[in-house]
Structure formats: C-alpha cells, structure tokens
Amino acid sequence: MSMRTGRAARAGQYAALLGYLVFLAFPFLWLLSTAFKPARELGSLHPTWIPENPTLENFRQAFEEQPLLRAAGNSLTAAVCAGVICVLIATPMAYVMARHRNRLSALATGWVVVSQAFPFVLLIIPLFLILKNLHLINSLWGLIMVYVVWSLPFALWMLVGYVRAVPTELEEAASVDGAGKLRILVSVIAPLLAPGIVATALFAFITAWNEFFFALVLLKTPENQTLPVVLTHFIGAEGAADLGPLAAAAFLATLPSLLLFAVIQRRITGGMLAGAVKS
C-alpha cells in the first residue's frame, strides 16, 4: 500500500512539474510562432501554433522600423559593464563578510536580503534626483551605476556562499608563507571562486540586459535607449501593436538571456545552496 502511495505521489509530482514547465514555455513558444507568421495568419480568426507559411518578413520589418542593432549595442554595453563592475566590488566585500563574522556582518547580510524587497517605484525618485545632481541623466554610465547597485545585494549573497565553501586552511598556509590579505584574495581565493564569479557576473549581465523600468525613466534620447525600451516603440499611441515585427524583435532580444541562463543555472543553484548550507 505504501509503495502504491509513493508511486502515486511521485506521479503527481511529475505531472505538476510537467504542467509548470508547459506554463513557463507557453509565452516563448507563442512568441516563436508569432515571429514567423505572415500578416495574413496573424489576423486569422483560427490561429494555429505552427505557421502554415513561415516567413522572415517580420524580422526584416523589425530591423527596418526600429534601430535594433544600436539598442542592442547599448544594452550590451550596459550589461557587460554592470557585470564586470559588480563582480569587482562584490568579491572583496563577500570575502570580508564571510571571514569576519560578527554582528555588523550579520546586520549587513540581513540588509542585503531585505533590500531585494524594495519596489522599483520606491527607488526611482531618489535615484533620479541623485543622477540629476551628478549630471548622469540620459547617460549609459548613470544607468550602469543603477544596475550595479541593484545587482550588488544578490551578487554579495551568492559570493558569500562560495567564499564560505573555501577551506580556511588554505588561507592559513598562505599566511604562514608571508602572503598578505590582498595577495591571499587575489592568488588563493579568487581562482577557487572562479565558478561563482562567472555565475555572479552573468547574473548581473542578465539582470541589466532584461531591465526596462530604470532605462525607460533615465534615458531620454533615442540614441541612448536600450533594447527593452525600443521594443515598446512597436506599440502605437492607441495601444495597437505591430504584432509580427514586435514578436520577431522580442524573440531576438530574449535569446541571449535564455542561452546564458541555460549555461549558468546550475552554478547559480550551487551558489545559493552553498550560502544556505554554510553557517
């Protein structure tokens, strides 16, 4: 009886997992199907999943109607810079938080977690005023600063888990050989943190690549706008969307995030588990 119950429970778990995967995959599959459909099929009263006459016309129109390459270049610049700067700041901070454990460190860790709960709307006005005083409104560097600050808490949380997984005996041996704290961090800790550093940098990259709200508010001129903002230009003033080109552009914009997440998802999970297990 217990074996049957266990099998039924496992079957139910697999069914729930399958349903969840279908739920997650539905928007992407619909986007992919729409991107290759001609205008006649998009207006059909009986739409089909698989395009009857697949076409690349939507992709051609998307590149002709909007400066997608320039916007993708802006997004790439912001995402790469945010990822690199975030890692350069988070790595030494994570080392200090992981190795010097006291009330201040515990308070900092708690603040890191709580800060992720702040809504964007609560932050945008003070951010806007700060960047205005620094003359960084409508600047990619101003946007990069915002992305670094926004990604830093989670990056710290990830890297602290990786640092705690490194045996302290290695640092003690290097210290006996005369290495200072900076030398230990660069020569001993950093190479062992390579998987965590890569995962953290790619997390910051994906966060910046997909971000829309801050870019919409802080970037004014079309020359500086990022890809998520430019995608909204396919929607007219009356709310009517140029559906085919919009789907094609959105599909291309989604691919980098999907590919990068497929590469790093195990490492992100490993970092999160390491942070949870190490006390």
Short mmCIF file of C-alpha atoms in Angstrom, two decimals:
data_model
loop_
_atom_site.label_atom_id
_atom_site.label_comp_id
_atom_site.label_asym_id
_atom_site.label_seq_id
_atom_site.Cartn_x
_atom_site.Cartn_y
_atom_site.Cartn_z
CA MET A 1 0.00 0.00 0.00
CA SER A 2 2.78 2.38 0.89
CA MET A 3 4.56 1.57 -2.38
CA ARG A 4 1.43 2.41 -4.36
CA THR A 5 1.03 5.62 -2.40
CA GLY A 6 4.65 6.53 -3.09
CA ARG A 7 4.25 5.87 -6.81
CA ALA A 8 1.05 7.93 -6.92
CA ALA A 9 2.75 10.81 -5.10
CA ARG A 10 5.72 10.67 -7.47
CA ALA A 11 3.42 10.58 -10.49
CA GLY A 12 1.60 13.60 -9.11
CA GLN A 13 4.89 15.45 -8.65
CA TYR A 14 5.95 14.71 -12.21
CA ALA A 15 2.56 15.81 -13.51
CA ALA A 16 2.79 19.07 -11.56
CA LEU A 17 6.34 19.63 -12.81
CA LEU A 18 5.26 19.00 -16.40
CA GLY A 19 2.36 21.41 -16.04
CA TYR A 20 4.71 24.05 -14.61
CA LEU A 21 7.15 23.60 -17.49
CA VAL A 22 4.34 23.96 -20.01
CA PHE A 23 3.18 27.10 -18.20
CA LEU A 24 6.69 28.58 -18.39
CA ALA A 25 7.28 27.56 -22.00
CA PHE A 26 3.94 28.80 -23.34
CA PRO A 27 4.90 32.52 -23.76
CA PHE A 28 8.17 31.70 -25.52
CA LEU A 29 6.55 29.15 -27.86
CA TRP A 30 3.78 31.62 -28.70
CA LEU A 31 6.39 34.31 -29.34
CA LEU A 32 8.38 31.99 -31.59
CA SER A 33 5.29 31.00 -33.56
CA THR A 34 4.14 34.61 -33.97
CA ALA A 35 7.57 35.79 -35.12
CA PHE A 36 7.44 33.53 -38.20
CA LYS A 37 3.79 34.05 -39.13
CA PRO A 38 2.84 36.27 -42.10
CA ALA A 39 0.39 39.11 -41.56
CA ARG A 40 -2.50 37.08 -43.01
CA GLU A 41 -2.10 34.36 -40.39
CA LEU A 42 -1.70 36.88 -37.57
CA GLY A 43 -5.13 38.26 -38.38
CA SER A 44 -6.77 34.85 -38.68
CA LEU A 45 -9.77 34.03 -36.52
CA HIS A 46 -8.47 30.48 -36.11
CA PRO A 47 -4.76 30.82 -35.24
CA THR A 48 -2.51 27.79 -35.27
CA TRP A 49 0.59 27.01 -33.27
CA ILE A 50 2.73 26.12 -36.28
CA PRO A 51 2.83 28.78 -39.06
CA GLU A 52 1.35 27.45 -42.29
CA ASN A 53 3.59 29.68 -44.40
CA PRO A 54 6.58 30.64 -42.22
CA THR A 55 8.35 33.83 -43.25
CA LEU A 56 11.28 36.05 -42.23
CA GLU A 57 9.40 39.19 -43.25
CA ASN A 58 8.70 40.14 -39.64
CA PHE A 59 12.42 40.15 -38.85
CA ARG A 60 13.15 42.35 -41.88
CA GLN A 61 10.43 44.83 -40.89
CA ALA A 62 11.62 44.88 -37.28
CA PHE A 63 15.14 45.95 -38.29
CA GLU A 64 13.79 48.50 -40.78
CA GLU A 65 11.28 50.10 -38.40
CA GLN A 66 13.46 50.41 -35.29
CA PRO A 67 17.23 50.77 -34.59
CA LEU A 68 17.52 47.34 -33.00
CA LEU A 69 21.26 46.96 -33.55
CA ARG A 70 22.05 50.29 -31.89
CA ALA A 71 19.72 49.49 -28.99
CA ALA A 72 21.26 46.03 -28.64
CA GLY A 73 24.70 47.65 -28.55
CA ASN A 74 23.56 49.96 -25.74
CA SER A 75 22.09 47.04 -23.81
CA LEU A 76 25.26 45.00 -24.34
CA THR A 77 27.47 47.86 -23.12
CA ALA A 78 25.35 48.42 -20.02
CA ALA A 79 25.06 44.71 -19.23
CA VAL A 80 28.77 43.88 -19.69
CA CYS A 81 29.95 46.90 -17.67
CA ALA A 82 27.42 46.20 -14.92
CA GLY A 83 28.52 42.57 -14.70
CA VAL A 84 32.23 43.37 -14.53
CA ILE A 85 31.91 46.23 -12.04
CA CYS A 86 29.51 44.26 -9.86
CA VAL A 87 31.98 41.38 -9.58
CA LEU A 88 34.94 43.67 -8.86
CA ILE A 89 33.04 45.26 -5.98
CA ALA A 90 31.26 42.18 -4.66
CA THR A 91 34.24 39.80 -4.48
CA PRO A 92 36.28 41.60 -1.77
CA MET A 93 33.11 42.57 0.09
CA ALA A 94 31.92 38.96 0.10
CA TYR A 95 35.32 37.82 1.38
CA VAL A 96 35.18 40.25 4.31
CA MET A 97 31.58 39.34 5.16
CA ALA A 98 32.31 35.61 5.01
CA ARG A 99 35.55 35.62 7.02
CA HIS A 100 34.83 38.34 9.61
CA ARG A 101 31.58 37.15 11.09
CA ASN A 102 30.19 39.47 13.78
CA ARG A 103 27.07 41.48 14.47
CA LEU A 104 27.93 44.04 11.83
CA SER A 105 28.43 41.30 9.24
CA ALA A 106 25.12 39.66 10.22
CA LEU A 107 23.38 43.04 10.00
CA ALA A 108 24.90 43.66 6.56
CA THR A 109 23.75 40.23 5.36
CA GLY A 110 20.23 40.89 6.61
CA TRP A 111 20.19 44.27 4.88
CA VAL A 112 21.33 42.64 1.65
CA VAL A 113 18.34 40.29 1.73
CA VAL A 114 15.81 42.95 2.80
CA SER A 115 16.96 45.40 0.11
CA GLN A 116 15.78 43.00 -2.59
CA ALA A 117 12.21 43.55 -1.42
CA PHE A 118 12.23 47.29 -2.24
CA PRO A 119 9.94 48.06 -5.20
CA PHE A 120 11.31 49.97 -8.20
CA VAL A 121 8.79 52.79 -7.78
CA LEU A 122 10.06 53.49 -4.26
CA LEU A 123 13.63 53.94 -5.54
CA ILE A 124 13.20 55.75 -8.84
CA ILE A 125 12.61 59.28 -7.49
CA PRO A 126 15.69 59.45 -5.20
CA LEU A 127 17.76 57.73 -7.90
CA PHE A 128 16.60 60.26 -10.47
CA LEU A 129 17.49 63.18 -8.19
CA ILE A 130 20.93 61.74 -7.37
CA LEU A 131 21.78 61.11 -11.02
CA LYS A 132 20.49 64.56 -11.96
CA ASN A 133 22.86 66.19 -9.46
CA LEU A 134 25.69 64.08 -10.89
CA HIS A 135 24.70 65.07 -14.46
CA LEU A 136 24.20 61.42 -15.36
CA ILE A 137 20.59 61.55 -16.56
CA ASN A 138 20.31 60.27 -20.14
CA SER A 139 23.69 58.60 -19.77
CA LEU A 140 24.57 54.93 -20.13
CA TRP A 141 27.09 55.32 -17.29
CA GLY A 142 24.35 56.57 -15.00
CA LEU A 143 22.23 53.57 -15.94
CA ILE A 144 25.20 51.25 -15.37
CA MET A 145 25.64 52.68 -11.86
CA VAL A 146 22.00 51.91 -11.12
CA TYR A 147 22.35 48.35 -12.45
CA VAL A 148 25.45 47.75 -10.32
CA VAL A 149 23.73 48.95 -7.16
CA TRP A 150 20.62 46.92 -7.96
CA SER A 151 22.52 43.68 -8.67
CA LEU A 152 25.06 44.03 -5.86
CA PRO A 153 22.98 42.65 -2.95
CA PHE A 154 22.17 39.35 -4.66
CA ALA A 155 25.71 39.13 -6.03
CA LEU A 156 27.06 39.50 -2.49
CA TRP A 157 24.71 36.84 -1.19
CA MET A 158 25.88 34.42 -3.89
CA LEU A 159 29.59 35.06 -3.44
CA VAL A 160 29.46 34.84 0.37
CA GLY A 161 28.25 31.26 -0.02
CA TYR A 162 31.12 30.44 -2.37
CA VAL A 163 33.71 32.06 -0.06
CA ARG A 164 32.47 30.11 2.95
CA ALA A 165 32.89 26.89 0.96
CA VAL A 166 36.64 27.58 0.60
CA PRO A 167 38.64 25.93 3.45
CA THR A 168 40.29 28.46 5.74
CA GLU A 169 43.33 26.17 5.96
CA LEU A 170 44.41 27.35 2.51
CA GLU A 171 44.47 30.94 3.71
CA GLU A 172 46.36 29.99 6.86
CA ALA A 173 49.00 28.18 4.78
CA ALA A 174 49.40 31.20 2.50
CA SER A 175 49.61 33.49 5.53
CA VAL A 176 52.39 31.36 7.02
CA ASP A 177 54.28 31.78 3.73
CA GLY A 178 54.09 35.54 4.19
CA ALA A 179 51.15 36.44 1.93
CA GLY A 180 49.04 39.43 2.94
CA LYS A 181 45.25 39.66 2.82
CA LEU A 182 45.19 41.17 -0.66
CA ARG A 183 47.61 38.56 -2.01
CA ILE A 184 45.56 35.78 -0.44
CA LEU A 185 42.37 37.13 -2.00
CA VAL A 186 43.90 37.51 -5.48
CA SER A 187 46.11 34.42 -5.62
CA VAL A 188 44.32 31.90 -3.40
CA ILE A 189 40.63 32.77 -3.03
CA ALA A 190 39.81 34.29 -6.42
CA PRO A 191 40.91 31.26 -8.52
CA LEU A 192 38.79 28.96 -6.33
CA LEU A 193 35.84 31.36 -6.69
CA ALA A 194 36.02 31.33 -10.49
CA PRO A 195 32.72 29.39 -10.96
CA GLY A 196 30.95 31.70 -8.51
CA ILE A 197 32.44 34.83 -10.05
CA VAL A 198 31.35 33.74 -13.54
CA ALA A 199 27.84 32.91 -12.33
CA THR A 200 27.58 36.23 -10.48
CA ALA A 201 28.80 38.24 -13.47
CA LEU A 202 26.34 36.50 -15.78
CA PHE A 203 23.51 37.07 -13.31
CA ALA A 204 24.28 40.80 -13.29
CA PHE A 205 24.51 40.70 -17.09
CA ILE A 206 21.09 39.08 -17.50
CA THR A 207 19.52 41.45 -14.97
CA ALA A 208 20.83 44.50 -16.85
CA TRP A 209 20.02 43.07 -20.29
CA ASN A 210 16.36 42.49 -19.43
CA GLU A 211 15.76 45.59 -17.28
CA PHE A 212 13.15 48.05 -18.58
CA PHE A 213 11.84 50.42 -15.92
CA PHE A 214 15.05 52.24 -14.97
CA ALA A 215 16.10 52.51 -18.62
CA LEU A 216 12.71 53.99 -19.56
CA VAL A 217 12.89 56.69 -16.89
CA LEU A 218 16.60 57.57 -17.03
CA LEU A 219 17.28 57.51 -20.80
CA LYS A 220 15.60 60.21 -22.87
CA THR A 221 17.19 60.36 -26.31
CA PRO A 222 16.70 57.52 -28.83
CA GLU A 223 20.47 57.20 -29.32
CA ASN A 224 20.93 56.00 -25.72
CA GLN A 225 17.86 53.79 -25.33
CA THR A 226 18.31 50.11 -24.59
CA LEU A 227 16.66 47.18 -26.34
CA PRO A 228 13.73 46.63 -23.91
CA VAL A 229 12.75 50.30 -24.29
CA VAL A 230 12.97 50.22 -28.09
CA LEU A 231 10.67 47.19 -28.16
CA THR A 232 7.86 49.39 -26.82
CA HIS A 233 8.10 51.51 -29.98
CA PHE A 234 6.33 48.74 -31.88
CA ILE A 235 3.21 49.65 -29.90
CA GLY A 236 1.30 52.65 -31.25
CA ALA A 237 -0.24 55.55 -29.35
CA GLU A 238 -3.63 53.84 -29.39
CA GLY A 239 -2.21 50.65 -27.90
CA ALA A 240 -2.27 48.73 -31.18
CA ALA A 241 0.84 46.60 -31.61
CA ASP A 242 2.66 45.81 -34.81
CA LEU A 243 2.50 42.21 -33.70
CA GLY A 244 4.67 40.43 -36.24
CA PRO A 245 7.77 42.70 -36.04
CA LEU A 246 7.28 43.06 -32.27
CA ALA A 247 7.34 39.28 -31.81
CA ALA A 248 10.38 38.95 -34.06
CA ALA A 249 12.32 41.64 -32.18
CA ALA A 250 11.26 40.29 -28.78
CA PHE A 251 12.32 36.79 -29.79
CA LEU A 252 15.81 38.02 -30.74
CA ALA A 253 16.04 40.05 -27.51
CA THR A 254 15.09 37.01 -25.44
CA LEU A 255 17.66 34.61 -26.89
CA PRO A 256 20.78 35.94 -25.06
CA SER A 257 19.09 35.66 -21.66
CA LEU A 258 17.86 32.15 -22.34
CA LEU A 259 21.23 30.93 -23.59
CA LEU A 260 23.15 32.48 -20.70
CA PHE A 261 20.70 31.21 -18.11
CA ALA A 262 20.94 27.72 -19.58
CA VAL A 263 24.71 27.91 -19.07
CA ILE A 264 24.74 29.28 -15.52
CA GLN A 265 21.56 27.91 -13.91
CA ARG A 266 23.39 25.03 -12.19
CA ARG A 267 26.09 27.33 -10.90
CA ILE A 268 23.53 29.80 -9.57
CA THR A 269 21.75 26.96 -7.77
CA GLY A 270 25.07 25.71 -6.38
CA GLY A 271 25.92 29.16 -5.05
CA MET A 272 22.53 29.57 -3.43
CA LEU A 273 22.76 26.13 -1.80
CA ALA A 274 26.30 26.84 -0.60
CA GLY A 275 25.11 30.04 1.02
CA ALA A 276 22.23 28.21 2.69
CA VAL A 277 24.29 25.24 3.98
CA LYS A 278 27.33 27.14 5.29
CA SER A 279 26.52 28.65 8.66
#
